[in-house]
Amino acid sequence: ISYIIYFFVPALGPRFNETLTGLQTIKQLDGIVLAVPIRELINFLEPNKFDAFPSLHTAILTITMLGCYYYHRKLFKIFIPLLNF
Protein backbone atom coordinates (compact mmCIF):
# COMPACT_ATOMS: atom_id res chain seq x y z
CA ILE A 1 0.00 0.00 0.00
CA SER A 2 2.79 2.42 0.84
CA TYR A 3 4.38 1.85 -2.56
CA ILE A 4 1.10 2.73 -4.29
CA ILE A 5 1.10 6.07 -2.45
CA TYR A 6 4.21 7.01 -4.43
CA PHE A 7 2.08 7.13 -7.57
CA PHE A 8 -0.82 9.11 -6.12
CA VAL A 9 0.98 11.66 -3.92
CA PRO A 10 4.32 12.52 -5.56
CA ALA A 11 6.59 15.01 -3.84
CA LEU A 12 9.99 16.22 -4.88
CA GLY A 13 12.51 15.45 -2.14
CA PRO A 14 14.88 18.03 -0.64
CA ARG A 15 17.84 16.74 -2.68
CA PHE A 16 16.21 17.88 -5.91
CA ASN A 17 14.02 20.74 -4.75
CA GLU A 18 15.75 23.93 -5.84
CA THR A 19 13.38 26.15 -3.88
CA LEU A 20 15.01 24.95 -0.65
CA THR A 21 18.60 25.72 -1.67
CA GLY A 22 18.33 29.34 -0.52
CA LEU A 23 17.27 28.19 2.94
CA GLN A 24 20.23 25.87 3.48
CA THR A 25 23.36 27.21 5.13
CA ILE A 26 25.55 24.23 4.18
CA LYS A 27 25.27 23.56 0.47
CA GLN A 28 26.37 19.95 0.24
CA LEU A 29 28.45 17.56 2.30
CA ASP A 30 30.95 16.03 -0.11
CA GLY A 31 32.83 13.82 2.32
CA ILE A 32 36.36 12.64 1.69
CA VAL A 33 36.23 9.60 -0.58
CA LEU A 34 32.88 7.83 -0.90
CA ALA A 35 30.14 10.45 -0.52
CA VAL A 36 30.19 11.79 -4.09
CA PRO A 37 30.41 8.38 -5.87
CA ILE A 38 27.61 6.95 -3.69
CA ARG A 39 25.40 10.01 -4.33
CA GLU A 40 26.02 9.76 -8.08
CA LEU A 41 25.24 6.02 -8.04
CA ILE A 42 21.96 6.61 -6.20
CA ASN A 43 21.01 9.39 -8.63
CA PHE A 44 21.78 7.08 -11.57
CA LEU A 45 19.87 4.09 -10.18
CA GLU A 46 16.84 6.11 -9.13
CA PRO A 47 15.01 7.00 -12.36
CA ASN A 48 12.04 8.54 -10.54
CA LYS A 49 13.25 11.47 -8.46
CA PHE A 50 9.91 11.84 -6.67
CA ASP A 51 9.23 10.68 -3.14
CA ALA A 52 5.87 10.26 -1.46
CA PHE A 53 4.19 12.34 1.15
CA PRO A 54 3.51 11.29 3.84
CA SER A 55 6.62 9.18 4.12
CA LEU A 56 6.52 5.57 5.26
CA HIS A 57 7.87 6.27 8.76
CA THR A 58 4.93 8.60 9.32
CA ALA A 59 2.51 5.94 8.12
CA ILE A 60 4.02 3.34 10.47
CA LEU A 61 3.70 5.72 13.42
CA THR A 62 0.08 6.47 12.52
CA ILE A 63 -0.86 2.78 12.23
CA THR A 64 0.88 2.02 15.53
CA MET A 65 -0.90 4.84 17.34
CA LEU A 66 -4.29 3.84 15.90
CA GLY A 67 -3.72 0.24 16.97
CA CYS A 68 -2.78 1.35 20.48
CA TYR A 69 -5.80 3.63 20.64
CA TYR A 70 -8.25 0.87 19.72
CA TYR A 71 -6.63 -2.13 21.45
CA HIS A 72 -4.49 -0.88 24.33
CA ARG A 73 -5.52 2.54 25.68
CA LYS A 74 -2.96 2.54 28.50
CA LEU A 75 -0.11 2.11 26.04
CA PHE A 76 -1.62 4.83 23.85
CA LYS A 77 -1.58 7.25 26.79
CA ILE A 78 2.08 6.40 27.43
CA PHE A 79 3.02 7.02 23.77
CA ILE A 80 1.26 10.39 23.44
CA PRO A 81 3.94 12.40 25.35
CA LEU A 82 6.69 10.62 23.39
CA LEU A 83 5.36 12.03 20.10
CA ASN A 84 6.75 15.44 21.00
CA PHE A 85 10.40 14.25 20.96
C-alpha positions as a Markdown table, in Angstrom:
| # | Residue | x | y | z |
|---|---|---|---|---|
| 1 | Ile | 0.0 | 0.0 | 0.0 |
| 2 | Ser | 2.8 | 2.4 | 0.8 |
| 3 | Tyr | 4.4 | 1.8 | -2.6 |
| 4 | Ile | 1.1 | 2.7 | -4.3 |
| 5 | Ile | 1.1 | 6.1 | -2.5 |
| 6 | Tyr | 4.2 | 7.0 | -4.4 |
| 7 | Phe | 2.1 | 7.1 | -7.6 |
| 8 | Phe | -0.8 | 9.1 | -6.1 |
| 9 | Val | 1.0 | 11.7 | -3.9 |
| 10 | Pro | 4.3 | 12.5 | -5.6 |
| 11 | Ala | 6.6 | 15.0 | -3.8 |
| 12 | Leu | 10.0 | 16.2 | -4.9 |
| 13 | Gly | 12.5 | 15.5 | -2.1 |
| 14 | Pro | 14.9 | 18.0 | -0.6 |
| 15 | Arg | 17.8 | 16.7 | -2.7 |
| 16 | Phe | 16.2 | 17.9 | -5.9 |
| 17 | Asn | 14.0 | 20.7 | -4.7 |
| 18 | Glu | 15.8 | 23.9 | -5.8 |
| 19 | Thr | 13.4 | 26.2 | -3.9 |
| 20 | Leu | 15.0 | 25.0 | -0.7 |
| 21 | Thr | 18.6 | 25.7 | -1.7 |
| 22 | Gly | 18.3 | 29.3 | -0.5 |
| 23 | Leu | 17.3 | 28.2 | 2.9 |
| 24 | Gln | 20.2 | 25.9 | 3.5 |
| 25 | Thr | 23.4 | 27.2 | 5.1 |
| 26 | Ile | 25.5 | 24.2 | 4.2 |
| 27 | Lys | 25.3 | 23.6 | 0.5 |
| 28 | Gln | 26.4 | 19.9 | 0.2 |
| 29 | Leu | 28.5 | 17.6 | 2.3 |
| 30 | Asp | 30.9 | 16.0 | -0.1 |
| 31 | Gly | 32.8 | 13.8 | 2.3 |
| 32 | Ile | 36.4 | 12.6 | 1.7 |
| 33 | Val | 36.2 | 9.6 | -0.6 |
| 34 | Leu | 32.9 | 7.8 | -0.9 |
| 35 | Ala | 30.1 | 10.4 | -0.5 |
| 36 | Val | 30.2 | 11.8 | -4.1 |
| 37 | Pro | 30.4 | 8.4 | -5.9 |
| 38 | Ile | 27.6 | 7.0 | -3.7 |
| 39 | Arg | 25.4 | 10.0 | -4.3 |
| 40 | Glu | 26.0 | 9.8 | -8.1 |
| 41 | Leu | 25.2 | 6.0 | -8.0 |
| 42 | Ile | 22.0 | 6.6 | -6.2 |
| 43 | Asn | 21.0 | 9.4 | -8.6 |
| 44 | Phe | 21.8 | 7.1 | -11.6 |
| 45 | Leu | 19.9 | 4.1 | -10.2 |
| 46 | Glu | 16.8 | 6.1 | -9.1 |
| 47 | Pro | 15.0 | 7.0 | -12.4 |
| 48 | Asn | 12.0 | 8.5 | -10.5 |
| 49 | Lys | 13.2 | 11.5 | -8.5 |
| 50 | Phe | 9.9 | 11.8 | -6.7 |
| 51 | Asp | 9.2 | 10.7 | -3.1 |
| 52 | Ala | 5.9 | 10.3 | -1.5 |
| 53 | Phe | 4.2 | 12.3 | 1.2 |
| 54 | Pro | 3.5 | 11.3 | 3.8 |
| 55 | Ser | 6.6 | 9.2 | 4.1 |
| 56 | Leu | 6.5 | 5.6 | 5.3 |
| 57 | His | 7.9 | 6.3 | 8.8 |
| 58 | Thr | 4.9 | 8.6 | 9.3 |
| 59 | Ala | 2.5 | 5.9 | 8.1 |
| 60 | Ile | 4.0 | 3.3 | 10.5 |
| 61 | Leu | 3.7 | 5.7 | 13.4 |
| 62 | Thr | 0.1 | 6.5 | 12.5 |
| 63 | Ile | -0.9 | 2.8 | 12.2 |
| 64 | Thr | 0.9 | 2.0 | 15.5 |
| 65 | Met | -0.9 | 4.8 | 17.3 |
| 66 | Leu | -4.3 | 3.8 | 15.9 |
| 67 | Gly | -3.7 | 0.2 | 17.0 |
| 68 | Cys | -2.8 | 1.3 | 20.5 |
| 69 | Tyr | -5.8 | 3.6 | 20.6 |
| 70 | Tyr | -8.2 | 0.9 | 19.7 |
| 71 | Tyr | -6.6 | -2.1 | 21.4 |
| 72 | His | -4.5 | -0.9 | 24.3 |
| 73 | Arg | -5.5 | 2.5 | 25.7 |
| 74 | Lys | -3.0 | 2.5 | 28.5 |
| 75 | Leu | -0.1 | 2.1 | 26.0 |
| 76 | Phe | -1.6 | 4.8 | 23.8 |
| 77 | Lys | -1.6 | 7.3 | 26.8 |
| 78 | Ile | 2.1 | 6.4 | 27.4 |
| 79 | Phe | 3.0 | 7.0 | 23.8 |
| 80 | Ile | 1.3 | 10.4 | 23.4 |
| 81 | Pro | 3.9 | 12.4 | 25.4 |
| 82 | Leu | 6.7 | 10.6 | 23.4 |
| 83 | Leu | 5.4 | 12.0 | 20.1 |
| 84 | Asn | 6.7 | 15.4 | 21.0 |
| 85 | Phe | 10.4 | 14.3 | 21.0 |
